[in-house]
Amino acid sequence: MSVAVAVPERVVRRRVDAERGLRGALLGLFALFLWVFLAWPMAQIVWRSLHDNRGAFIGLGNYVRYVSTPAIGVSITNSLGVASVAMAVTVALAFVYAYALTRARIAGRGLFRLVAMLPIFAPSLVSAIAFVYAFGNNGIVTRQTGFNVGIYGAKGIVLAEVFYCFPHAMLILMAALAAADARLYDAAAALGASRVKTFMTVTLPGVKYGLMSACFVVFTLVITDFGVPKVVGGKFSVMATEIYNQVIGQQNFTMGATVSVVLLIPAALACVIDRIVQRRQYALVSSSARPLAPGQGRLTNALLFGYCALVAAAILGIYAVIVGASLVTRWPYNFAPTLKHYRFDTIGGYTPLLNSVGVAALTAVVGTVITFAGAYLVEKSRTAAAGVLYMLALLPVAVPGMVLGLAYIFVFNAAGSVLNRLYGTLAILVISNLIHYFTVPFLTATTSLKQMDAEFENVSASLGVPFYRTFWRVTVPIALPSIVGISMYFFLNAMVTLSAVVFLVAPGTELAAVAVLLLDDAGESAQATAMSVLIIGIGLLARLVYWALLRGVTRRTQAWTTATQEPTSTA
Amino acid sequence: MADPRPPAVALEGVAKRFGGVIALRDVSLTVAEGEFVCFLGPSGCGKTTLLRIVAGLEPQNAGLVRMAGRDVSRLPPSQRNYGIVFQSYALFPNLTVARNVAYGLETRRLGRAGVEARVDALLDLVHLRPHKQRYPAQLSGGEQQRVALARALAPSPSLLLLDEPLSALDARVRLALRHEMKALQRRLGITTIMVTHDQEEALTMADRIVVMNHGVVEQIGTPADIYTEPSSLFVARFVGHMNLLPATAVQPGRARVGALTLRHRPAPGVGPGMAVTLGIRPEEVRVGAAARDLDNRLTARVTSVQFQGAFTRLGLRGLGDGGVALECDVAATALADLGVKEGAEVPVALAPDALRAFVEPPGTHA
């Protein structure tokens, strides 16, 4: 003890064996993937925004022009305004709905939940099209009542976005409301607090992080959404449509890049704050909490039931309009039933839909493999390099689809680049979906890996079993429910996404969601609704398959997960 | 007796740091073939880190690890030939008991029948053959631990590493498993290193104990050595129970405690005037008739009587101002003859050959 021996800073390096080499190589591949398809394109878009269209460096010139030109600069305030209002309305509506489903004993809760989930299965612009059919200049409501709400513009965007974002907010709020601790309510009752007081002092503080999280998620969804403002925005310009107009309309790529970088700021900010808030929410629920049994007064129950019925009816109404419009000859003049809109004669039939299903399936398979394997490699090799990859994997959630799509044009449509070969292929669509929706599956995989015993790999190594064998025989089977969930997430999102791929589709690689947009743009809105119906149908079918798969997985793994535990001291 | 074979495990100058924190400092020790060695110490002493360095799961910053003479310092875990049982067992939850045990055999060329036979033999060894087709979640903690042991032993490693294998278990299961594991180790003759913070576990199971503290080895010795001849105050406190009396050295073999001058075991390095700590184990304190005619005698009042089953622990305080406080264990059979109760005055003797002197003042390792 008395002899002070200096301990070197560096560790004795392990000899590199085949396994270690393989691990390093795979991690390198993952890094390359994130570099080529995420970091490099994002760097490109920032770089381009600092140049003019002839390629000369002009510093912040584009930014100055963006904010000082009223015609395009107004898109910033428009975006922020619409996103804020839609956020407030959506969260307020979804809160009451979620409260009714978690805290009250009302009939048909399962059905209400299911109906509220429907908007997730449709591209965002579908709700906008439905609103046009109902409240547009020739909408059915407008014609029946003779009152024109003036759907085109901010009002229409907010309405359609509320509908589109409702399920996202509801899911977050339901999770927050379900995590209540009954002991707090008992204490409030024992202290003689009134119902209102209990709500203000116990319920609201308990879900404040959930509320904040729902706000950020809705805000991000709205400000980055392209489909809704494209359809009902009219002359009201928001940032997402401005990017499209600059790039597609005016071929002004550098201004498109400039708007993109500006759009990144609020989206990224909202994501960062949301992540911080979410971490707090977990800490709020103590492990000794007692779940709260739902129950309210009779009048409250009746009111909440009425509210839920109203909201659910509105959502179903929107879908009824879409399905109805797709099945009649000419809405709203000729209601004779027909299937002719399902022939898609102006876009050459079913190619876009088949492409979409193919792209979605490929995204699901490849995405699941890459996110899970990537999360595994990052989680199991605790090096500084792996930490950088982890941060990089969190980035896509903050990147709006329009921005990613434009960045891909810069990288994959550049003359003389090897990556150019990808342009105009289905592969680029799959890759853009992978990156666009990368973060959530990556975090899901990381969470399920963290729940496993960290010594599995060490035990295997001591037994002389290579890590990839243990990955396949132990890690993957244990994580199977998460893996199935990840693939479903990729599939559903790839089916309905519009924003990134709108820049990347080419003749022969059209996608269904883009077809909806183009058909609507071309005045073929009946065919647009028909395509929407098919997208929704496929989404619901996929959901059903997913549900069956999960049941199968659960049954197979039941033997070892829900096995009757004999009393032991080990938790 | 000189052993011509190289030790099963030899560590030379092993050091480890985590950033600015030094976890291990210049650790050297050897483990003979077939020996059962315990790394014992409080949490954070570096014992688990040392085990993980032996296993190759943690890279050391300096030093050599040899196994049977072979330098394995830079080899990955898979090339070191050991079996390991973790505190969490790390059983594969999706595989049956049999498949868990077979896990390390499947990559070897044994054939299906060979693997089957080996699995059965190991499950017999840990008395779990009837549970062969169960999943880990269907077993009790103790059973899971035995499966982990069987899995570690299956490929016939030359070294067994145990990382706090019993600490997640109930006290009763732990006692039973202690004996079972020790017997198994004897029978197989496998070199074993076990990490534990439980001194009782180390004393009952180990052939030799390595007592560690703050990243250094405090003492290496047989359980009896460690108990009877603790080389430092830390070891004296950590292993077993010991009365500690702050004292001042007067002359070789004599120290003053308050008004008393006591004779103690010769202690090298103690010079007159130095602050020392005298230590004596509770069962070595003589009381009543047994104290008569002995050296280092004093009179004390009984301040407490704690019944502990096989023995009774008496709290004693020497008479007079600043009298020393002592604890004394009296066997249940002797207690009746002694006939003491709280408040009684009894003669007490601290036999000089039981009274150890440590140079550090008490509180050094508090």
mmCIF file with all atom_site columns, N, CA and C in Angstrom, chain A residues 335-361:
data_model
loop_
_atom_site.group_PDB
_atom_site.id
_atom_site.type_symbol
_atom_site.label_atom_id
_atom_site.label_alt_id
_atom_site.label_comp_id
_atom_site.label_asym_id
_atom_site.label_entity_id
_atom_site.label_seq_id
_atom_site.pdbx_PDB_ins_code
_atom_site.Cartn_x
_atom_site.Cartn_y
_atom_site.Cartn_z
_atom_site.occupancy
_atom_site.B_iso_or_equiv
_atom_site.pdbx_formal_charge
_atom_site.auth_seq_id
_atom_site.auth_comp_id
_atom_site.auth_asym_id
_atom_site.auth_atom_id
_atom_site.pdbx_PDB_model_num
ATOM 1  N N  . PHE A 1 335 ? -74.770 10.791 -57.320 1.00 0.00 ? 335 PHE A N  1
ATOM 2  C CA . PHE A 1 335 ? -74.449 9.795  -56.289 1.00 0.00 ? 335 PHE A CA 1
ATOM 3  C C  . PHE A 1 335 ? -74.665 8.359  -56.758 1.00 0.00 ? 335 PHE A C  1
ATOM 4  N N  . ALA A 1 336 ? -74.742 8.154  -58.044 1.00 0.00 ? 336 ALA A N  1
ATOM 5  C CA . ALA A 1 336 ? -74.896 6.792  -58.555 1.00 0.00 ? 336 ALA A CA 1
ATOM 6  C C  . ALA A 1 336 ? -73.612 5.998  -58.248 1.00 0.00 ? 336 ALA A C  1
ATOM 7  N N  . PRO A 1 337 ? -73.754 4.806  -57.633 1.00 0.00 ? 337 PRO A N  1
ATOM 8  C CA . PRO A 1 337 ? -72.559 4.048  -57.239 1.00 0.00 ? 337 PRO A CA 1
ATOM 9  C C  . PRO A 1 337 ? -71.758 3.575  -58.462 1.00 0.00 ? 337 PRO A C  1
ATOM 10 N N  . THR A 1 338 ? -70.436 3.576  -58.306 1.00 0.00 ? 338 THR A N  1
ATOM 11 C CA . THR A 1 338 ? -69.566 3.110  -59.387 1.00 0.00 ? 338 THR A CA 1
ATOM 12 C C  . THR A 1 338 ? -68.223 2.686  -58.807 1.00 0.00 ? 338 THR A C  1
ATOM 13 N N  . LEU A 1 339 ? -67.539 1.840  -59.553 1.00 0.00 ? 339 LEU A N  1
ATOM 14 C CA . LEU A 1 339 ? -66.189 1.450  -59.144 1.00 0.00 ? 339 LEU A CA 1
ATOM 15 C C  . LEU A 1 339 ? -65.144 2.005  -60.093 1.00 0.00 ? 339 LEU A C  1
ATOM 16 N N  . LYS A 1 340 ? -65.579 2.886  -60.966 1.00 0.00 ? 340 LYS A N  1
ATOM 17 C CA . LYS A 1 340 ? -64.666 3.328  -62.026 1.00 0.00 ? 340 LYS A CA 1
ATOM 18 C C  . LYS A 1 340 ? -63.447 4.088  -61.494 1.00 0.00 ? 340 LYS A C  1
ATOM 19 N N  . HIS A 1 341 ? -63.608 4.731  -60.324 1.00 0.00 ? 341 HIS A N  1
ATOM 20 C CA . HIS A 1 341 ? -62.455 5.472  -59.783 1.00 0.00 ? 341 HIS A CA 1
ATOM 21 C C  . HIS A 1 341 ? -61.332 4.543  -59.354 1.00 0.00 ? 341 HIS A C  1
ATOM 22 N N  . TYR A 1 342 ? -61.674 3.288  -59.161 1.00 0.00 ? 342 TYR A N  1
ATOM 23 C CA . TYR A 1 342 ? -60.658 2.325  -58.723 1.00 0.00 ? 342 TYR A CA 1
ATOM 24 C C  . TYR A 1 342 ? -59.850 1.760  -59.889 1.00 0.00 ? 342 TYR A C  1
ATOM 25 N N  . ARG A 1 343 ? -60.152 2.271  -61.107 1.00 0.00 ? 343 ARG A N  1
ATOM 26 C CA . ARG A 1 343 ? -59.376 1.802  -62.253 1.00 0.00 ? 343 ARG A CA 1
ATOM 27 C C  . ARG A 1 343 ? -58.082 2.581  -62.390 1.00 0.00 ? 343 ARG A C  1
ATOM 28 N N  . PHE A 1 344 ? -58.041 3.741  -61.780 1.00 0.00 ? 344 PHE A N  1
ATOM 29 C CA . PHE A 1 344 ? -56.851 4.607  -61.813 1.00 0.00 ? 344 PHE A CA 1
ATOM 30 C C  . PHE A 1 344 ? -56.306 4.755  -63.225 1.00 0.00 ? 344 PHE A C  1
ATOM 31 N N  . ASP A 1 345 ? -57.202 5.050  -64.166 1.00 0.00 ? 345 ASP A N  1
ATOM 32 C CA . ASP A 1 345 ? -56.739 5.089  -65.556 1.00 0.00 ? 345 ASP A CA 1
ATOM 33 C C  . ASP A 1 345 ? -55.763 6.226  -65.845 1.00 0.00 ? 345 ASP A C  1
ATOM 34 N N  . THR A 1 346 ? -55.860 7.341  -65.089 1.00 0.00 ? 346 THR A N  1
ATOM 35 C CA . THR A 1 346 ? -54.946 8.445  -65.417 1.00 0.00 ? 346 THR A CA 1
ATOM 36 C C  . THR A 1 346 ? -53.518 8.218  -64.933 1.00 0.00 ? 346 THR A C  1
ATOM 37 N N  . ILE A 1 347 ? -53.340 7.294  -64.025 1.00 0.00 ? 347 ILE A N  1
ATOM 38 C CA . ILE A 1 347 ? -51.965 7.072  -63.539 1.00 0.00 ? 347 ILE A CA 1
ATOM 39 C C  . ILE A 1 347 ? -51.470 5.682  -63.885 1.00 0.00 ? 347 ILE A C  1
ATOM 40 N N  . GLY A 1 348 ? -52.180 5.039  -64.780 1.00 0.00 ? 348 GLY A N  1
ATOM 41 C CA . GLY A 1 348 ? -51.672 3.760  -65.280 1.00 0.00 ? 348 GLY A CA 1
ATOM 42 C C  . GLY A 1 348 ? -51.919 2.600  -64.345 1.00 0.00 ? 348 GLY A C  1
ATOM 43 N N  . GLY A 1 349 ? -53.022 2.636  -63.616 1.00 0.00 ? 349 GLY A N  1
ATOM 44 C CA . GLY A 1 349 ? -53.438 1.448  -62.860 1.00 0.00 ? 349 GLY A CA 1
ATOM 45 C C  . GLY A 1 349 ? -52.791 1.312  -61.492 1.00 0.00 ? 349 GLY A C  1
ATOM 46 N N  . TYR A 1 350 ? -52.474 0.082  -61.175 1.00 0.00 ? 350 TYR A N  1
ATOM 47 C CA . TYR A 1 350 ? -52.123 -0.235 -59.791 1.00 0.00 ? 350 TYR A CA 1
ATOM 48 C C  . TYR A 1 350 ? -50.633 -0.188 -59.474 1.00 0.00 ? 350 TYR A C  1
ATOM 49 N N  . THR A 1 351 ? -49.824 0.251  -60.458 1.00 0.00 ? 351 THR A N  1
ATOM 50 C CA . THR A 1 351 ? -48.378 0.274  -60.197 1.00 0.00 ? 351 THR A CA 1
ATOM 51 C C  . THR A 1 351 ? -48.009 1.033  -58.918 1.00 0.00 ? 351 THR A C  1
ATOM 52 N N  . PRO A 1 352 ? -48.529 2.253  -58.725 1.00 0.00 ? 352 PRO A N  1
ATOM 53 C CA . PRO A 1 352 ? -48.142 2.979  -57.509 1.00 0.00 ? 352 PRO A CA 1
ATOM 54 C C  . PRO A 1 352 ? -48.474 2.205  -56.225 1.00 0.00 ? 352 PRO A C  1
ATOM 55 N N  . LEU A 1 353 ? -49.647 1.584  -56.207 1.00 0.00 ? 353 LEU A N  1
ATOM 56 C CA . LEU A 1 353 ? -50.037 0.867  -54.995 1.00 0.00 ? 353 LEU A CA 1
ATOM 57 C C  . LEU A 1 353 ? -49.131 -0.334 -54.759 1.00 0.00 ? 353 LEU A C  1
ATOM 58 N N  . LEU A 1 354 ? -48.852 -1.067 -55.857 1.00 0.00 ? 354 LEU A N  1
ATOM 59 C CA . LEU A 1 354 ? -47.969 -2.230 -55.716 1.00 0.00 ? 354 LEU A CA 1
ATOM 60 C C  . LEU A 1 354 ? -46.565 -1.782 -55.304 1.00 0.00 ? 354 LEU A C  1
ATOM 61 N N  . ASN A 1 355 ? -46.111 -0.678 -55.913 1.00 0.00 ? 355 ASN A N  1
ATOM 62 C CA . ASN A 1 355 ? -44.815 -0.132 -55.501 1.00 0.00 ? 355 ASN A CA 1
ATOM 63 C C  . ASN A 1 355 ? -44.805 0.171  -54.011 1.00 0.00 ? 355 ASN A C  1
ATOM 64 N N  . SER A 1 356 ? -45.877 0.820  -53.558 1.00 0.00 ? 356 SER A N  1
ATOM 65 C CA . SER A 1 356 ? -45.958 1.202  -52.145 1.00 0.00 ? 356 SER A CA 1
ATOM 66 C C  . SER A 1 356 ? -45.883 -0.012 -51.240 1.00 0.00 ? 356 SER A C  1
ATOM 67 N N  . VAL A 1 357 ? -46.642 -1.051 -51.588 1.00 0.00 ? 357 VAL A N  1
ATOM 68 C CA . VAL A 1 357 ? -46.628 -2.248 -50.748 1.00 0.00 ? 357 VAL A CA 1
ATOM 69 C C  . VAL A 1 357 ? -45.231 -2.866 -50.754 1.00 0.00 ? 357 VAL A C  1
ATOM 70 N N  . GLY A 1 358 ? -44.623 -2.894 -51.950 1.00 0.00 ? 358 GLY A N  1
ATOM 71 C CA . GLY A 1 358 ? -43.275 -3.457 -52.045 1.00 0.00 ? 358 GLY A CA 1
ATOM 72 C C  . GLY A 1 358 ? -42.281 -2.658 -51.225 1.00 0.00 ? 358 GLY A C  1
ATOM 73 N N  . VAL A 1 359 ? -42.328 -1.324 -51.382 1.00 0.00 ? 359 VAL A N  1
ATOM 74 C CA . VAL A 1 359 ? -41.402 -0.456 -50.654 1.00 0.00 ? 359 VAL A CA 1
ATOM 75 C C  . VAL A 1 359 ? -41.633 -0.594 -49.148 1.00 0.00 ? 359 VAL A C  1
ATOM 76 N N  . ALA A 1 360 ? -42.908 -0.626 -48.761 1.00 0.00 ? 360 ALA A N  1
ATOM 77 C CA . ALA A 1 360 ? -43.213 -0.732 -47.334 1.00 0.00 ? 360 ALA A CA 1
ATOM 78 C C  . ALA A 1 360 ? -42.712 -2.065 -46.768 1.00 0.00 ? 360 ALA A C  1
ATOM 79 N N  . ALA A 1 361 ? -42.907 -3.140 -47.522 1.00 0.00 ? 361 ALA A N  1
ATOM 80 C CA . ALA A 1 361 ? -42.465 -4.448 -47.046 1.00 0.00 ? 361 ALA A CA 1
ATOM 81 C C  . ALA A 1 361 ? -40.946 -4.492 -46.937 1.00 0.00 ? 361 ALA A C  1
#
